Amino acid sequence: MTAQSILRDTFGYDSFRGEQQAVIDNVIAGQHGLVIMPTGGGKSLCYQVPALMLSGTAVIVSPLIALMQDQVAALRANGVKAAFLNSSMAPQEQAAVEQALRYAELKLLYCAPERLLQERTLQLLDNACVSLFAIDEAHCVSQWGHDFRPEYRELAQLIQRFPDVPRMALTATADAPTRKEICEQLGIGETQQFIDGFDRPNIRYRIAEKNRGKQQILDFIREHPKQAGIVYCLSRAGTDSMAAWLNENGVPALPYHAGLSSEDRAFNQQRFLNEDGLVMCATVAFGMGIDKPDIRFVAHLDMPSSIESYYQETGRAGRDGAPAEVLMLYGLQDMVRRSQMLDNGEASQERRLLERRKLDALLGLCEVTSCRRQTLLRYFGDELPDPCGNCDTCLAPPVTFDGTVAAQKALSAVYRTGQRFGVAHLIDVLLGNETDKVGQFSHQELPTFGCGSEFNKSQWSAIFRQLVAMGLVNVDIAGFGGLQLGEGAREVLRGERPLQLREPSQKQSRNKLKVGRQELVSTEDENLFEGLRLWRKETAEDLGVPPYVIFHDATLAAITKTRPGSIVALGGVSGIGEKKLAAYGDEILRLVAQYITG
Ligand code: ADP
Ligand code: ZN
């Protein structure tokens, strides 16, 4: 069978994406390979398709039990013989899987690394016919990375023990040192790397100044009714209160953070995976290994720590390729909180400087007036030739103005107060507010005092943020949030450098109105779509699997849109392979017909 026919018949897709075809050809030719694809890029098919083409069993090494279960359920729903071995199973279950392996009845076997490397398992594999090893989340090999797992290093044993079996390493984390380390550890040649770009075209990026925090998040969520999403918060307490508040406002939400018992965490995570339309309010503790494909939005109530984290966290949206939207709220206060967290920690001076630079780069992304996606991708070394047309700055280009004078006033307030005060006080000085602090330092005597009445408080904070983003002002390393002049500030003060600044808006809701909603299905089709979702939910419950194992949202949306009238037409919808067509085709056609006749 060809790769193409397996793709169509088993998985129901028309064509390969990105590097998938090349990766598959490479492994079919018996070669090792390293595969770097963004989240949602389609790494799984890179080994699932060859597993079905080659004789024997493909062994998939995966660190997370939940992920294995999901993948195995999804494969079985497509009629593929797959199983997993892990510590959560009863002995009889394990024995049954081992037996199936011995009798060559499995096309794919998922296994955690520590389990794989037990002598007992290795012997089992010695006697089986292993077609390939796929090592998922391969960056866990790397001591450079943040997900280092010692047992991943032991996988190097496979090189000697199974010299003739192709090894495929897969990850979404791709910086050069990590890549090099993976190749060295797993004996993969430098030339056998398959690297897809970082772009996630179906994700719409939005970034807004934080003013009413929670309310902004609620407004955003209300643009995505009945959809699943994640709200990332910085603190555990923030997570709990966000979840409680959403529930009070009629949005079903759950908390997730390291302060909850592991049972509560597992329970909430399971509900999030199995139910439609739940919002998970979480700290960064949530997400690793969550491959729910139909997360439609991700919001950040607080700024993440870096562009890398932002990319990774937002990347959990829209893995199924259907439209998804992400919103980050930010403010200088968040920057200060983040820096304080760093400064209170044990981190070395070098580490802190590095983290600071990352925060600065993130603020730069927040303040750009050009395409967000271009800025984001450039950070990872990807060039996008044209503005994307699917981010807030593309959809509602910010208005800029000649901000030279405003910048001079702001910089001079920083300078004349001695480069040690935070934004709030500097704004009081600019606005001429006679606060206690102003009196205490006699700042009402300064020529800058009261010189900035043309802008209000929130407009001045927007101006300061842009100056920080441009490096003209630095936030004090000691972490009290004092502002200091940065490189280039003097040229601005001397009038040698004109500045374009973003027009400080009166109200942030402007952004939302202009950008507008993105729909999976049009309003008139909503009933059919909801009907299909209800059917999917009931079917999933009967089978004890998450709804997306039956069909992805994107597939239901395509059915809604095309309203197929025959099995053949239904089979042409992306995401419906032969097995699912046979199992659910009639029911779906009935639902569609019912809807059309009304
Ligand atoms: P990841 O790279 O994050 O592991 P997955 O393998 O989970 O990504 O794939 C993400 C989604 O894209 C899945 O829902 C998968 O079914 C879908 N997908 C992968 N390849 C294709 C393709 N060639 N055509 C259509 N959908 C695809
Ligand atoms: Zn754009």
XYZ file of C-alpha atoms and ligand atoms in Angstrom:
626
model
C 0.000 0.000 0.000
C 1.247 3.453 -0.754
C 1.582 6.222 1.797
C -0.996 8.201 -0.129
C -3.642 5.490 -0.040
C -3.125 4.924 3.683
C -3.473 8.636 4.276
C -6.749 8.668 2.392
C -8.316 5.385 3.400
C -7.269 5.118 7.012
C -7.015 8.732 8.093
C -9.355 10.350 5.609
C -6.971 13.124 4.521
C -6.213 14.178 0.952
C -2.617 15.277 1.000
C 0.458 15.326 3.160
C 1.506 18.499 4.876
C 4.941 20.085 4.979
C 7.698 17.545 5.383
C 5.476 14.546 6.134
C 5.966 12.854 2.774
C 9.741 13.322 2.855
C 9.952 11.948 6.384
C 7.917 8.901 5.431
C 9.992 8.195 2.300
C 13.133 8.462 4.391
C 12.050 5.917 6.980
C 10.641 3.552 4.372
C 14.112 3.633 2.814
C 15.424 2.386 6.162
C 16.996 5.684 7.246
C 17.062 7.336 10.655
C 15.678 10.857 10.913
C 15.023 13.879 13.095
C 11.659 15.564 12.581
C 11.021 19.091 13.795
C 7.493 20.338 13.356
C 5.449 22.863 15.257
C 2.684 21.663 17.554
C -0.204 20.600 15.393
C 2.114 20.200 12.421
C 1.271 16.524 12.109
C 4.169 14.643 13.651
C 2.101 11.572 14.481
C 1.360 10.682 10.871
C 5.106 10.705 10.187
C 5.400 7.396 12.029
C 1.824 6.140 11.902
C 1.745 5.918 8.109
C 5.071 4.037 7.798
C 3.993 1.779 10.662
C 1.119 0.650 8.442
C 3.334 0.296 5.377
C 6.128 -1.740 6.956
C 5.774 -5.268 8.207
C 6.153 -5.739 11.943
C 5.396 -3.413 14.845
C 6.431 0.214 15.212
C 7.452 1.109 18.752
C 6.545 4.639 19.787
C 8.369 6.046 22.788
C 6.297 8.659 24.550
C 6.751 10.139 28.000
C 3.138 10.726 28.907
C 0.532 8.134 29.681
C -2.427 10.390 28.853
C -0.966 11.073 25.455
C -0.457 7.396 24.678
C -4.012 6.573 25.651
C -5.349 9.294 23.401
C -3.311 8.269 20.414
C -4.156 4.623 20.799
C -7.873 5.418 21.117
C -7.686 7.596 17.996
C -5.840 4.905 16.027
C -8.315 2.217 17.034
C -11.177 4.456 15.993
C -9.548 4.453 12.558
C -9.322 0.675 12.581
C -5.600 0.424 13.322
C -4.265 -2.262 15.663
C -2.453 -0.299 18.331
C -1.773 -0.709 22.040
C 0.307 0.747 24.828
C 2.340 -0.646 27.666
C 2.666 1.371 30.842
C 2.640 1.139 34.590
C -1.028 2.100 34.892
C -2.194 -1.216 33.476
C -3.376 -4.319 35.292
C -1.126 -7.401 34.883
C -3.668 -9.265 32.696
C -3.913 -6.273 30.379
C -0.132 -6.180 30.064
C 0.003 -9.875 29.382
C -2.573 -9.496 26.626
C -0.565 -6.748 24.943
C 2.642 -8.770 25.197
C 0.892 -11.715 23.644
C -0.412 -9.605 20.774
C 3.106 -8.345 20.190
C 4.523 -11.871 20.097
C 1.887 -12.926 17.602
C 2.703 -9.898 15.439
C -0.831 -8.607 15.797
C 0.105 -4.989 16.529
C 1.057 -2.298 14.024
C 1.952 0.208 16.740
C 3.039 -0.197 20.350
C 3.307 2.898 22.569
C 5.635 2.666 25.494
C 7.191 4.961 28.121
C 10.998 5.050 27.957
C 11.575 3.533 31.398
C 9.286 0.676 30.495
C 10.902 0.139 27.139
C 14.352 -0.094 28.697
C 13.441 -2.804 31.177
C 15.311 -5.927 30.201
C 12.040 -7.819 30.054
C 10.595 -5.461 27.454
C 13.789 -5.411 25.436
C 13.782 -9.196 25.272
C 10.213 -9.144 24.175
C 11.199 -6.813 21.353
C 14.222 -8.964 20.468
C 11.779 -11.704 19.644
C 9.288 -9.497 17.869
C 9.712 -7.801 14.524
C 10.219 -4.085 15.221
C 9.671 -1.999 12.099
C 10.818 1.324 13.500
C 11.386 3.264 16.711
C 9.688 6.639 16.899
C 10.899 8.753 19.805
C 8.336 11.440 20.490
C 9.147 14.571 22.541
C 12.759 13.857 21.667
C 13.954 17.137 23.175
C 13.665 15.347 26.539
C 17.065 13.847 25.615
C 18.662 17.244 25.851
C 20.242 18.539 29.011
C 19.975 22.000 27.515
C 16.241 21.997 27.487
C 13.739 22.477 30.270
C 12.119 19.055 29.889
C 15.218 16.924 30.374
C 14.404 13.330 31.355
C 17.314 11.108 32.351
C 15.578 7.967 31.053
C 15.591 9.509 27.569
C 19.374 9.437 27.607
C 19.297 5.710 28.127
C 17.536 5.328 24.801
C 21.007 5.412 23.254
C 21.041 1.688 24.117
C 18.729 1.108 21.187
C 21.574 1.921 18.801
C 23.525 -1.204 19.779
C 20.645 -3.429 20.562
C 18.627 -2.822 17.394
C 21.197 -1.518 14.909
C 19.071 -2.272 11.864
C 15.825 -0.678 13.007
C 15.294 2.911 11.791
C 15.040 5.499 14.564
C 12.903 8.589 14.124
C 13.123 11.379 16.708
C 10.340 13.958 16.788
C 9.918 17.235 18.632
C 8.510 20.742 18.357
C 11.467 22.278 20.182
C 14.123 23.014 17.700
C 16.983 25.253 18.712
C 20.323 24.256 17.259
C 22.048 22.922 20.412
C 19.041 20.736 21.221
C 18.927 19.397 17.681
C 22.609 18.541 17.780
C 22.292 16.778 21.099
C 19.337 14.687 19.941
C 21.237 13.566 16.850
C 24.331 12.665 18.869
C 22.446 10.786 21.540
C 20.278 8.813 19.174
C 22.827 8.250 16.422
C 21.025 10.242 13.752
C 23.069 11.778 10.932
C 23.164 15.539 10.612
C 21.825 15.283 7.089
C 18.709 13.421 8.106
C 16.882 16.376 9.567
C 13.427 17.378 8.444
C 12.479 20.814 9.639
C 9.124 22.478 9.076
C 8.702 26.197 9.693
C 7.252 27.483 12.938
C 4.217 29.176 11.504
C 0.765 28.248 12.784
C -1.352 29.982 10.168
C -4.709 29.056 11.698
C -3.911 30.849 14.962
C -5.008 34.461 15.108
C -2.774 36.477 17.425
C -4.128 39.290 19.550
C -2.280 41.238 22.210
C -3.843 44.023 24.249
C -2.995 46.334 27.103
C -4.355 45.028 30.362
C -6.789 47.377 32.019
C -9.739 45.487 33.416
C -7.931 42.126 33.239
C -10.565 39.531 34.049
C -13.358 41.409 32.308
C -11.269 41.587 29.119
C -10.752 37.834 29.292
C -14.471 37.257 29.828
C -15.336 39.435 26.820
C -12.884 37.442 24.750
C -14.281 34.098 25.915
C -17.779 35.268 25.071
C -16.635 35.569 21.470
C -16.074 31.797 21.623
C -19.247 30.415 23.135
C -19.327 26.683 23.946
C -15.734 26.248 22.881
C -12.840 24.767 24.797
C -10.031 27.070 25.820
C -7.240 27.753 28.292
C -6.689 30.885 30.377
C -3.118 31.091 31.647
C -2.558 32.968 34.887
C 0.691 33.714 36.669
C -0.255 32.631 40.203
C -2.196 29.779 41.756
C -4.495 32.203 43.538
C -5.097 34.054 40.290
C -6.025 30.771 38.641
C -8.565 29.878 41.334
C -10.179 33.281 41.358
C -10.341 33.464 37.564
C -12.095 30.076 37.415
C -14.537 31.024 40.173
C -15.315 34.324 38.504
C -15.925 32.743 35.102
C -18.328 30.268 36.663
C -20.193 33.115 38.356
C -20.507 34.689 34.948
C -21.938 31.612 33.328
C -18.776 30.240 31.709
C -18.016 26.704 32.902
C -14.388 26.747 34.050
C -11.969 24.636 36.085
C -8.720 25.503 37.857
C -5.423 23.668 37.377
C -2.206 24.376 39.246
C 0.511 22.655 41.222
C -1.225 23.499 44.514
C -4.095 21.106 43.796
C -3.841 17.458 44.811
C -2.780 15.176 41.993
C -6.269 13.584 42.038
C -7.943 16.944 41.563
C -5.570 17.825 38.784
C -6.135 14.551 36.998
C -9.890 14.879 37.445
C -10.018 18.408 36.049
C -7.764 17.510 33.166
C -9.938 14.517 32.306
C -13.062 16.664 32.335
C -11.388 19.220 30.106
C -10.490 16.509 27.596
C -13.829 14.722 27.653
C -16.354 17.522 27.815
C -17.086 20.092 25.174
C -16.766 23.771 25.876
C -14.897 23.849 29.195
C -12.400 26.572 30.033
C -9.287 25.571 31.946
C -7.792 28.333 34.107
C -4.251 27.216 34.687
C -0.717 28.051 35.585
C 2.065 26.863 33.308
C 1.854 23.542 35.180
C -0.886 22.718 32.680
C -0.218 21.862 29.090
C 2.712 19.538 28.610
C 1.289 16.592 26.746
C -2.185 18.052 26.321
C -2.877 17.208 22.722
C -6.574 17.933 22.696
C -6.889 19.025 19.083
C -9.912 21.305 19.399
C -8.771 23.899 21.897
C -10.206 26.965 20.162
C -8.650 29.735 22.222
C -5.843 30.452 24.633
C -5.804 33.612 26.728
C -3.033 34.998 28.894
C -4.354 37.040 31.804
C -0.722 37.725 32.714
C 2.331 37.978 30.516
C 4.236 34.738 29.987
C 7.961 34.641 30.711
C 9.290 34.740 27.172
C 8.410 34.511 23.509
C 9.275 30.813 23.657
C 6.716 30.166 26.402
C 4.190 32.346 24.632
C 4.643 30.377 21.440
C 4.418 27.059 23.231
C 1.378 27.991 25.320
C -0.554 29.590 22.468
C 0.490 26.645 20.289
C -1.938 24.447 22.208
C -4.772 26.157 20.378
C -6.029 24.802 17.078
C -3.967 21.669 16.634
C -6.683 20.394 14.306
C -5.876 23.176 11.851
C -9.254 24.916 12.241
C -9.350 28.622 13.149
C -8.230 29.394 16.684
C -7.594 32.631 18.477
C -5.202 33.697 21.210
C -5.188 36.817 23.340
C -2.445 38.073 25.620
C -2.942 40.921 28.078
C 0.128 42.783 29.165
C 1.316 45.754 31.140
C 4.496 47.108 32.666
C 3.236 45.910 36.020
C 3.499 42.347 34.702
C 7.064 42.998 33.615
C 7.892 44.249 37.088
C 6.236 41.257 38.757
C 8.125 38.903 36.496
C 11.448 40.615 37.203
C 10.765 40.494 40.913
C 10.131 36.778 40.703
C 13.502 36.409 39.038
C 15.283 38.598 41.505
C 13.840 36.825 44.524
C 14.904 33.484 43.134
C 18.234 31.773 43.426
C 19.162 32.427 39.837
C 22.674 33.558 38.982
C 23.297 37.051 37.678
C 23.908 35.626 34.210
C 20.678 33.681 34.201
C 18.737 36.725 35.362
C 20.153 38.860 32.604
C 19.184 36.220 30.097
C 15.642 36.030 31.456
C 15.442 39.809 31.416
C 16.378 39.869 27.786
C 13.663 37.359 27.061
C 11.090 39.505 28.838
C 12.262 42.525 26.885
C 11.878 40.651 23.615
C 8.356 39.675 24.624
C 7.483 43.284 25.423
C 8.833 44.151 21.992
C 6.335 41.748 20.469
C 3.560 43.349 22.517
C 4.439 46.822 21.311
C 5.078 46.239 17.597
C 2.929 48.194 15.234
C 3.634 45.809 12.331
C 2.530 42.189 11.832
C 2.753 40.119 15.037
C 3.341 36.875 13.179
C 6.294 38.277 11.270
C 7.832 39.453 14.549
C 7.154 36.164 16.279
C 8.596 34.051 13.480
C 11.608 36.284 13.053
C 12.453 35.593 16.686
C 12.774 31.917 15.749
C 14.738 32.668 12.609
C 11.815 32.178 10.193
C 11.114 34.937 7.692
C 7.524 35.493 6.615
C 7.724 37.561 3.426
C 4.397 39.372 3.784
C 2.256 40.535 6.692
C -0.039 37.675 7.674
C -3.473 39.261 7.573
C -4.485 37.142 10.570
C -3.260 39.052 13.608
C -4.628 42.122 15.360
C -2.073 44.534 13.961
C -2.782 43.313 10.410
C -6.556 43.352 10.879
C -6.711 46.678 12.698
C -3.433 48.485 12.033
C -2.528 50.727 14.960
C -2.402 54.430 14.211
C 0.975 56.010 14.854
C 1.873 59.630 15.550
C 5.020 61.721 15.898
C 5.786 60.946 19.532
C 9.075 62.801 19.788
C 7.838 65.463 22.193
C 5.887 62.981 24.300
C 8.977 60.783 24.546
C 11.131 63.745 25.529
C 8.741 64.626 28.339
C 8.654 61.054 29.593
C 12.430 60.644 29.406
C 13.029 63.914 31.122
C 10.684 62.898 33.944
C 12.802 59.771 34.359
C 16.044 61.736 34.310
C 15.071 64.634 36.537
C 13.639 62.443 39.274
C 16.940 60.600 39.506
C 16.220 57.422 37.508
C 14.839 55.460 40.399
C 11.053 55.833 40.388
C 8.425 53.547 38.933
C 5.945 54.417 36.229
C 3.098 55.344 38.581
C 5.069 58.107 40.225
C 6.522 59.370 36.957
C 3.038 59.706 35.568
C 1.967 61.645 38.667
C 4.843 64.034 37.987
C 3.909 64.426 34.320
C 0.267 65.014 35.162
C 1.072 67.373 38.018
C -0.653 65.285 40.687
C 0.274 66.522 44.134
C 0.643 63.200 45.874
C 2.433 62.560 49.168
C 5.352 61.089 47.305
C 5.620 64.146 45.084
C 5.685 66.342 48.188
C 8.178 64.112 49.970
C 10.714 64.492 47.143
C 9.735 68.065 46.219
C 9.042 66.940 42.685
C 6.520 69.726 42.234
C 9.594 71.950 41.839
C 10.717 70.152 38.681
C 10.172 71.819 35.287
C 8.615 68.548 34.109
C 5.945 68.709 36.819
C 2.552 68.951 35.163
C 3.946 69.261 31.645
C 2.064 66.211 30.323
C -1.607 67.040 30.696
C -2.301 66.319 27.018
C -2.415 62.613 27.852
C -4.165 60.733 30.628
C -2.709 58.092 32.912
C -3.327 55.094 30.700
C -1.997 56.906 27.662
C 1.199 57.773 29.500
C 1.647 54.191 30.598
C 1.299 53.112 26.971
C 3.996 55.610 26.016
C 6.321 54.378 28.763
C 5.805 50.793 27.690
C 6.777 51.613 24.165
C 9.885 53.404 25.374
C 10.800 50.311 27.387
C 10.142 48.112 24.385
C 12.423 50.304 22.286
C 15.174 50.083 24.895
C 15.074 53.843 25.504
C 14.104 53.140 29.103
C 15.158 50.184 31.242
C 13.243 48.761 34.164
C 15.565 48.591 37.181
C 17.316 45.237 37.495
C 17.044 45.291 41.292
C 13.389 44.700 40.683
C 11.676 47.641 42.360
C 10.425 48.755 39.004
C 12.396 52.003 38.880
C 12.989 53.334 35.369
C 16.368 54.357 34.037
C 17.430 55.912 30.764
C 18.591 53.379 28.229
C 20.875 53.598 25.266
C 19.742 56.145 22.730
C 17.638 58.108 25.236
C 19.984 61.040 25.045
C 19.592 61.417 21.290
C 15.846 61.546 21.739
C 16.169 64.113 24.518
C 18.468 66.234 22.376
C 16.005 66.088 19.522
C 18.379 64.130 17.285
C 16.076 61.168 16.896
C 12.417 61.483 15.912
C 10.074 58.771 17.182
C 6.889 57.297 15.809
C 4.698 55.975 18.589
C 1.462 54.111 18.589
C -1.481 56.410 19.160
C -2.396 55.798 22.792
C -6.003 54.718 22.704
C -8.643 55.941 25.128
C -10.299 52.600 25.335
C -8.928 49.194 24.632
C -12.218 47.665 23.575
C -11.622 49.349 20.227
C -9.302 46.564 19.305
C -11.900 43.930 19.899
C -14.563 45.627 17.836
C -12.350 46.025 14.841
C -10.873 42.554 14.842
C -14.184 40.790 15.043
C -15.171 37.199 15.446
C -13.919 34.182 13.588
C -16.399 31.403 13.228
C -15.954 27.705 12.641
C -19.396 27.665 11.024
C -21.707 30.444 9.896
C -24.600 31.476 12.106
C -27.264 29.797 9.982
C -25.343 26.506 10.151
C -24.933 26.603 13.901
C -27.855 24.304 14.648
C -26.571 21.523 12.460
C -23.102 21.904 13.905
C -24.454 21.771 17.457
C -26.579 18.769 16.516
C -23.507 16.965 15.251
C -21.586 17.892 18.372
C -24.332 16.488 20.547
C -24.337 13.256 18.568
C -20.547 13.100 18.886
C -20.714 13.647 22.629
C -23.179 10.812 23.131
C -21.234 8.501 20.865
C -17.997 9.307 22.684
C -19.595 8.686 26.057
C -20.864 5.292 24.926
C -17.388 4.325 23.800
C -15.593 5.914 26.757
C -13.299 8.070 24.609
C -12.891 11.856 24.281
C -15.182 13.396 21.619
C -12.291 14.357 19.329
C -11.427 10.698 18.926
C -14.720 10.326 17.045
C -14.323 13.416 14.843
C -12.503 16.715 15.131
C -14.401 19.995 15.178
C -12.867 20.763 11.805
C -14.447 17.613 10.368
C -17.865 18.417 11.859
C -17.578 21.958 10.500
C -16.782 20.594 7.031
C -19.806 18.287 7.181
C -21.950 21.224 8.253
C -20.715 23.303 5.382
C -20.927 20.724 2.593
C -24.049 18.890 3.849
C -23.196 15.645 2.071
C -26.143 13.660 0.764
C -24.441 10.329 0.120
C -21.830 8.033 1.604
C -19.493 8.869 -1.254
C -19.838 12.588 -0.658
C -19.379 12.123 3.077
C -16.244 10.047 2.445
C -14.754 13.033 0.639
C -14.797 15.161 3.801
C -11.348 15.629 5.340
C -10.878 13.522 8.463
C -13.241 10.659 7.578
C -11.470 7.424 6.740
C -13.008 4.106 5.734
C -13.520 2.781 9.238
C -15.357 5.850 10.487
C -17.364 6.096 7.310
C -18.585 2.559 7.827
C -19.221 3.058 11.534
C -20.928 6.452 11.538
C -21.762 7.299 7.925
C -25.443 6.388 8.026
C -26.100 8.187 11.288
C -24.432 11.341 10.062
C -26.289 11.337 6.775
C -29.514 10.945 8.728
C -28.675 13.926 10.945
C -27.831 16.051 7.920
C -30.988 15.016 6.063
C -33.139 15.686 9.125
C -31.687 19.105 9.363
C -32.200 19.946 5.699
C -35.831 18.846 5.714
C -36.117 20.827 8.914
P 1.742 17.209 16.459
O 2.784 17.577 15.481
O 1.447 18.336 17.418
O 1.997 15.903 17.158
P -0.513 15.838 15.410
O 0.223 14.708 14.845
O -1.282 15.633 16.672
O 0.439 17.078 15.604
O -1.456 16.411 14.268
C -2.206 17.577 14.491
C -3.524 17.489 13.770
O -3.357 17.628 12.370
C -4.216 16.163 13.982
O -5.545 16.444 14.246
C -4.025 15.430 12.682
O -5.080 14.543 12.456
C -4.003 16.567 11.691
N -3.205 16.250 10.488
C -1.945 15.798 10.458
N -1.518 15.626 9.193
C -2.541 15.988 8.394
C -2.727 16.041 6.968
N -1.774 15.672 6.119
N -3.919 16.475 6.509
C -4.894 16.837 7.368
N -4.780 16.804 8.709
C -3.621 16.391 9.225
Zn -0.115 39.789 10.865
